[in-house]
mmCIF file of C-alpha atoms in Angstrom:
data_model
loop_
_atom_site.group_PDB
_atom_site.id
_atom_site.type_symbol
_atom_site.label_atom_id
_atom_site.label_comp_id
_atom_site.label_asym_id
_atom_site.label_seq_id
_atom_site.Cartn_x
_atom_site.Cartn_y
_atom_site.Cartn_z
ATOM 1 C CA UNK A 1 -50.431 100.436 52.857
ATOM 2 C CA UNK A 2 -50.928 98.141 49.932
ATOM 3 C CA UNK A 3 -51.584 94.584 50.945
ATOM 4 C CA UNK A 4 -50.958 91.715 48.552
ATOM 5 C CA UNK A 5 -51.609 88.231 49.864
ATOM 6 C CA UNK A 6 -50.895 84.855 48.351
ATOM 7 C CA UNK A 7 -52.821 81.747 49.245
ATOM 8 C CA UNK A 8 -49.871 79.681 50.443
ATOM 9 C CA UNK A 9 -46.284 80.330 51.501
ATOM 10 C CA UNK A 10 -45.153 76.764 50.858
ATOM 11 C CA UNK A 11 -46.739 74.100 48.686
ATOM 12 C CA UNK A 12 -45.748 70.545 47.782
ATOM 13 C CA UNK A 13 -47.454 68.867 44.835
ATOM 14 C CA UNK A 14 -46.948 65.769 42.735
ATOM 15 C CA UNK A 15 -46.186 65.672 39.033
ATOM 16 C CA UNK A 16 -49.386 65.845 36.988
ATOM 17 C CA UNK A 17 -51.473 67.538 39.655
ATOM 18 C CA UNK A 18 -53.443 70.682 38.866
ATOM 19 C CA UNK A 19 -52.203 73.515 41.059
ATOM 20 C CA UNK A 20 -53.946 76.782 41.907
ATOM 21 C CA UNK A 21 -52.030 79.756 43.242
ATOM 22 C CA UNK A 22 -54.144 82.680 44.305
ATOM 23 C CA UNK A 23 -53.242 86.331 44.757
ATOM 24 C CA UNK A 24 -55.474 88.949 46.361
ATOM 25 C CA UNK A 25 -54.860 92.699 46.621
ATOM 26 C CA UNK A 26 -56.837 95.207 48.625
ATOM 27 C CA UNK A 27 -56.042 98.462 46.800
ATOM 28 C CA UNK A 28 -58.312 98.256 43.767
ATOM 29 C CA UNK A 29 -55.284 98.148 41.470
ATOM 30 C CA UNK A 30 -55.919 97.466 37.824
ATOM 31 C CA UNK A 31 -52.712 95.652 36.932
ATOM 32 C CA UNK A 32 -51.605 92.347 38.383
ATOM 33 C CA UNK A 33 -48.657 90.127 37.535
ATOM 34 C CA UNK A 34 -47.380 86.631 38.111
ATOM 35 C CA UNK A 35 -43.626 86.086 38.129
ATOM 36 C CA UNK A 36 -41.455 83.170 38.961
ATOM 37 C CA UNK A 37 -38.028 83.573 40.484
ATOM 38 C CA UNK A 38 -35.251 81.051 40.180
ATOM 39 C CA UNK A 39 -31.606 81.266 41.313
ATOM 40 C CA UNK A 40 -29.460 82.877 38.639
ATOM 41 C CA UNK A 41 -32.453 83.654 36.403
ATOM 42 C CA UNK A 42 -33.976 86.563 38.277
ATOM 43 C CA UNK A 43 -37.646 87.450 37.883
ATOM 44 C CA UNK A 44 -39.452 86.099 34.849
ATOM 45 C CA UNK A 45 -42.940 87.233 33.891
ATOM 46 C CA UNK A 46 -45.473 84.450 33.370
ATOM 47 C CA UNK A 47 -48.742 86.335 32.820
ATOM 48 C CA UNK A 48 -50.228 89.702 33.576
ATOM 49 C CA UNK A 49 -53.645 91.297 33.577
ATOM 50 C CA UNK A 50 -54.720 94.887 32.990
ATOM 51 C CA UNK A 51 -58.319 94.418 34.049
ATOM 52 C CA UNK A 52 -60.979 91.913 34.967
ATOM 53 C CA UNK A 53 -61.180 89.071 32.476
ATOM 54 C CA UNK A 54 -58.191 90.428 30.598
ATOM 55 C CA UNK A 55 -54.908 88.563 30.453
ATOM 56 C CA UNK A 56 -51.693 88.794 28.518
ATOM 57 C CA UNK A 57 -48.877 86.311 28.145
ATOM 58 C CA UNK A 58 -45.562 87.218 29.622
ATOM 59 C CA UNK A 59 -42.206 85.746 28.710
ATOM 60 C CA UNK A 60 -42.749 82.174 29.915
ATOM 61 C CA UNK A 61 -46.481 81.297 29.770
ATOM 62 C CA UNK A 62 -46.074 77.687 28.685
ATOM 63 C CA UNK A 63 -47.590 75.259 31.162
ATOM 64 C CA UNK A 64 -49.541 77.986 32.953
ATOM 65 C CA UNK A 65 -52.896 79.692 32.673
ATOM 66 C CA UNK A 66 -54.513 82.492 34.657
ATOM 67 C CA UNK A 67 -57.918 83.672 35.737
ATOM 68 C CA UNK A 68 -59.115 87.116 36.753
ATOM 69 C CA UNK A 69 -62.834 87.031 37.475
ATOM 70 C CA UNK A 70 -62.685 89.831 40.055
ATOM 71 C CA UNK A 71 -60.470 92.888 40.139
ATOM 72 C CA UNK A 72 -58.822 92.010 43.429
ATOM 73 C CA UNK A 73 -58.033 88.388 42.612
ATOM 74 C CA UNK A 74 -55.573 86.940 40.097
ATOM 75 C CA UNK A 75 -55.093 83.197 39.999
ATOM 76 C CA UNK A 76 -52.233 81.248 38.448
ATOM 77 C CA UNK A 77 -53.014 77.705 37.352
ATOM 78 C CA UNK A 78 -50.541 74.951 36.614
ATOM 79 C CA UNK A 79 -52.630 72.622 34.479
ATOM 80 C CA UNK A 80 -50.371 69.604 35.008
ATOM 81 C CA UNK A 81 -47.502 70.329 37.358
ATOM 82 C CA UNK A 82 -44.029 69.261 36.321
ATOM 83 C CA UNK A 83 -40.769 69.185 38.258
ATOM 84 C CA UNK A 84 -39.384 72.095 36.232
ATOM 85 C CA UNK A 85 -42.126 74.269 37.682
ATOM 86 C CA UNK A 86 -40.570 74.004 41.116
ATOM 87 C CA UNK A 87 -39.920 77.644 41.903
ATOM 88 C CA UNK A 88 -40.783 80.717 43.926
ATOM 89 C CA UNK A 89 -43.953 82.312 42.547
ATOM 90 C CA UNK A 90 -44.505 86.013 43.116
ATOM 91 C CA UNK A 91 -47.611 88.085 42.556
ATOM 92 C CA UNK A 92 -47.369 91.854 42.074
ATOM 93 C CA UNK A 93 -49.822 94.679 41.592
ATOM 94 C CA UNK A 94 -49.663 98.294 40.401
ATOM 95 C CA UNK A 95 -52.248 101.004 39.822
ATOM 96 C CA UNK A 96 -52.604 101.987 36.173
ATOM 97 C CA UNK A 97 -49.350 103.388 34.863
ATOM 98 C CA UNK A 98 -47.971 104.437 38.208
ATOM 99 C CA UNK A 99 -44.470 103.429 38.891
ATOM 100 C CA UNK A 100 -44.377 101.139 41.876
ATOM 101 C CA UNK A 101 -45.097 97.427 41.833
ATOM 102 C CA UNK A 102 -46.034 95.857 45.148
ATOM 103 C CA UNK A 103 -45.321 92.199 45.722
ATOM 104 C CA UNK A 104 -46.939 89.486 47.761
ATOM 105 C CA UNK A 105 -44.902 87.299 50.121
ATOM 106 C CA UNK A 106 -44.373 84.600 47.509
ATOM 107 C CA UNK A 107 -45.287 80.929 47.249
ATOM 108 C CA UNK A 108 -42.479 78.428 47.233
ATOM 109 C CA UNK A 109 -43.735 75.476 45.188
ATOM 110 C CA UNK A 110 -42.055 72.100 45.148
ATOM 111 C CA UNK A 111 -43.215 69.600 42.528
ATOM 112 C CA UNK A 112 -42.152 66.023 43.219
ATOM 113 C CA UNK B 1 -34.502 99.963 30.633
ATOM 114 C CA UNK B 2 -30.984 101.220 31.259
ATOM 115 C CA UNK B 3 -28.440 98.795 32.660
ATOM 116 C CA UNK B 4 -27.294 99.097 36.249
ATOM 117 C CA UNK B 5 -24.143 97.892 37.978
ATOM 118 C CA UNK B 6 -24.019 97.066 41.683
ATOM 119 C CA UNK B 7 -21.384 95.416 43.863
ATOM 120 C CA UNK B 8 -22.318 91.778 44.475
ATOM 121 C CA UNK B 9 -21.997 91.994 48.236
ATOM 122 C CA UNK B 10 -21.420 94.390 51.126
ATOM 123 C CA UNK B 11 -21.164 94.189 54.883
ATOM 124 C CA UNK B 12 -22.187 96.776 57.450
ATOM 125 C CA UNK B 13 -22.175 96.874 61.233
ATOM 126 C CA UNK B 14 -25.482 97.086 63.026
ATOM 127 C CA UNK B 15 -26.375 100.664 63.914
ATOM 128 C CA UNK B 16 -24.152 102.169 61.255
ATOM 129 C CA UNK B 17 -25.272 103.703 57.979
ATOM 130 C CA UNK B 18 -25.295 101.315 55.036
ATOM 131 C CA UNK B 19 -24.443 102.997 51.735
ATOM 132 C CA UNK B 20 -25.281 100.964 48.659
ATOM 133 C CA UNK B 21 -23.964 102.288 45.337
ATOM 134 C CA UNK B 22 -25.441 101.837 41.899
ATOM 135 C CA UNK B 23 -24.018 102.890 38.537
ATOM 136 C CA UNK B 24 -26.379 103.677 35.684
ATOM 137 C CA UNK B 25 -24.246 105.592 33.221
ATOM 138 C CA UNK B 26 -26.639 105.095 30.287
ATOM 139 C CA UNK B 27 -29.708 106.413 32.085
ATOM 140 C CA UNK B 28 -31.895 108.610 29.920
ATOM 141 C CA UNK B 29 -33.652 111.805 30.918
ATOM 142 C CA UNK B 30 -37.054 110.311 31.625
ATOM 143 C CA UNK B 31 -35.869 107.265 33.554
ATOM 144 C CA UNK B 32 -36.277 107.033 37.306
ATOM 145 C CA UNK B 33 -34.036 105.191 39.735
ATOM 146 C CA UNK B 34 -35.897 102.611 41.835
ATOM 147 C CA UNK B 35 -34.711 100.520 44.733
ATOM 148 C CA UNK B 36 -36.265 97.280 45.903
ATOM 149 C CA UNK B 37 -35.005 94.758 48.384
ATOM 150 C CA UNK B 38 -35.697 91.091 48.944
ATOM 151 C CA UNK B 39 -35.271 89.461 52.288
ATOM 152 C CA UNK B 40 -34.579 85.751 52.072
ATOM 153 C CA UNK B 41 -37.629 83.718 50.987
ATOM 154 C CA UNK B 42 -39.907 86.764 50.837
ATOM 155 C CA UNK B 43 -41.338 88.853 48.025
ATOM 156 C CA UNK B 44 -39.472 91.965 46.855
ATOM 157 C CA UNK B 45 -40.233 95.132 48.787
ATOM 158 C CA UNK B 46 -40.292 98.608 47.285
ATOM 159 C CA UNK B 47 -37.992 101.033 49.101
ATOM 160 C CA UNK B 48 -37.738 104.344 47.281
ATOM 161 C CA UNK B 49 -37.419 105.973 43.875
ATOM 162 C CA UNK B 50 -36.303 109.300 42.420
ATOM 163 C CA UNK B 51 -35.628 111.182 39.206
ATOM 164 C CA UNK B 52 -32.905 113.729 39.963
ATOM 165 C CA UNK B 53 -33.530 115.201 43.381
ATOM 166 C CA UNK B 54 -32.488 113.409 46.523
ATOM 167 C CA UNK B 55 -35.357 111.587 48.186
ATOM 168 C CA UNK B 56 -36.023 110.417 51.731
ATOM 169 C CA UNK B 57 -38.747 108.314 53.265
ATOM 170 C CA UNK B 58 -39.189 106.322 56.428
ATOM 171 C CA UNK B 59 -37.056 103.488 55.117
ATOM 172 C CA UNK B 60 -34.117 105.120 53.369
ATOM 173 C CA UNK B 61 -32.566 108.037 51.527
ATOM 174 C CA UNK B 62 -31.659 108.117 47.861
ATOM 175 C CA UNK B 63 -28.822 110.303 46.669
ATOM 176 C CA UNK B 64 -28.552 110.802 42.900
ATOM 177 C CA UNK B 65 -25.470 112.472 41.440
ATOM 178 C CA UNK B 66 -25.926 115.640 39.450
ATOM 179 C CA UNK B 67 -25.122 113.889 36.161
ATOM 180 C CA UNK B 68 -27.524 111.089 37.187
ATOM 181 C CA UNK B 69 -25.014 108.434 36.236
ATOM 182 C CA UNK B 70 -24.905 106.942 39.695
ATOM 183 C CA UNK B 71 -26.851 106.852 42.925
ATOM 184 C CA UNK B 72 -26.529 105.696 46.512
ATOM 185 C CA UNK B 73 -29.160 104.159 48.723
ATOM 186 C CA UNK B 74 -28.597 104.989 52.372
ATOM 187 C CA UNK B 75 -30.046 103.027 55.264
ATOM 188 C CA UNK B 76 -29.225 105.441 58.082
ATOM 189 C CA UNK B 77 -29.173 103.058 61.041
ATOM 190 C CA UNK B 78 -28.943 99.523 59.730
ATOM 191 C CA UNK B 79 -30.479 96.699 61.741
ATOM 192 C CA UNK B 80 -30.146 92.945 61.394
ATOM 193 C CA UNK B 81 -33.531 92.928 59.636
ATOM 194 C CA UNK B 82 -32.027 94.986 56.818
ATOM 195 C CA UNK B 83 -29.998 91.975 55.698
ATOM 196 C CA UNK B 84 -31.301 91.364 52.182
ATOM 197 C CA UNK B 85 -30.517 91.587 48.477
ATOM 198 C CA UNK B 86 -30.938 95.158 47.243
ATOM 199 C CA UNK B 87 -31.853 95.836 43.633
ATOM 200 C CA UNK B 88 -31.321 99.095 41.774
ATOM 201 C CA UNK B 89 -33.473 99.508 38.658
ATOM 202 C CA UNK B 90 -33.858 102.346 36.205
ATOM 203 C CA UNK B 91 -37.018 102.650 34.159
ATOM 204 C CA UNK B 92 -39.490 105.067 32.741
ATOM 205 C CA UNK B 93 -42.192 105.852 35.293
ATOM 206 C CA UNK B 94 -45.021 105.297 32.837
ATOM 207 C CA UNK B 95 -43.791 101.752 32.446
ATOM 208 C CA UNK B 96 -44.942 100.895 35.939
ATOM 209 C CA UNK B 97 -47.352 98.463 34.382
ATOM 210 C CA UNK B 98 -44.551 96.743 32.521
ATOM 211 C CA UNK B 99 -42.591 93.825 33.919
ATOM 212 C CA UNK B 100 -39.826 94.461 36.392
ATOM 213 C CA UNK B 101 -36.380 93.175 35.541
ATOM 214 C CA UNK B 102 -34.002 92.668 38.416
ATOM 215 C CA UNK B 103 -30.258 92.393 37.971
ATOM 216 C CA UNK B 104 -28.071 90.487 40.386
ATOM 217 C CA UNK B 105 -28.337 93.140 43.092
ATOM 218 C CA UNK B 106 -26.169 93.658 46.172
ATOM 219 C CA UNK B 107 -26.333 91.151 48.990
ATOM 220 C CA UNK B 108 -26.122 93.318 52.105
ATOM 221 C CA UNK B 109 -25.217 91.612 55.369
ATOM 222 C CA UNK B 110 -25.681 93.509 58.613
ATOM 223 C CA UNK B 111 -23.364 92.192 61.296
ATOM 224 C CA UNK B 112 -24.075 92.442 65.049
#
C-alpha cells in the first residue's frame, strides 16, 4: 500500500511566522502535489513537482514556496503566515502518468 | 474533465448496501470514472475507478451504464466508518499527474 505521511495533523502558528509543512511518500513516486481545501472551495492546487528539484506553480501559489531535494519528500513553505492561509493542507502523490492520486492525512493549520 | 452530478446527501442503514449515483452525461470515450471519499478531517481516499466494465475491489463495486452516462458506487455492507463525503470524478487516465478537481460530492451518513 502507498503510504503518504504529513509532518503534523494540527498546527497553530502566529501571523508572520515561517511555516514548514512536510510530506513524505514511500513508493518512489515521481509526482507530488500540495493542495489546500476550504469549505465551499473544494481542492485547490498550490504547487506540484514532477521530479527532484523540479517544481511548478499551481492555481494559487502566492504566499507559498516548495522544496523537493529528495524524491520522497516535498515540503510546502509559508514564508510569512497570514490568517487567510488558515486551511486544511493536503499532500498527494502519483506515479508518472498513472491515474490514481494518493493523499496524506492532511494538516489542519490555524494562523492566529 | 467532464462534469459530474451527485446528490448532496444520502442516508443508509448499517449493514445494508449503500448505492451512490453519479451522472456524467458528457463523458468522452477516453475518460475514466473515479471515486474518492473523504472522512471528516482526513485526506481523500481513493476507492475505485473504471472505464466501461463493472469493477470490484475490496472496498466497493462500480457499475457503469452501457452508455457510460451514469454510474453507481456500491458499498455492499455499509458500516459506520463508511460515513464520509464521496466524490465522483471523470478524467482521462493519462492525466493522473494533473490536479484533481472535486465537485461537491455526496455526504453519505450510515445510521446504526
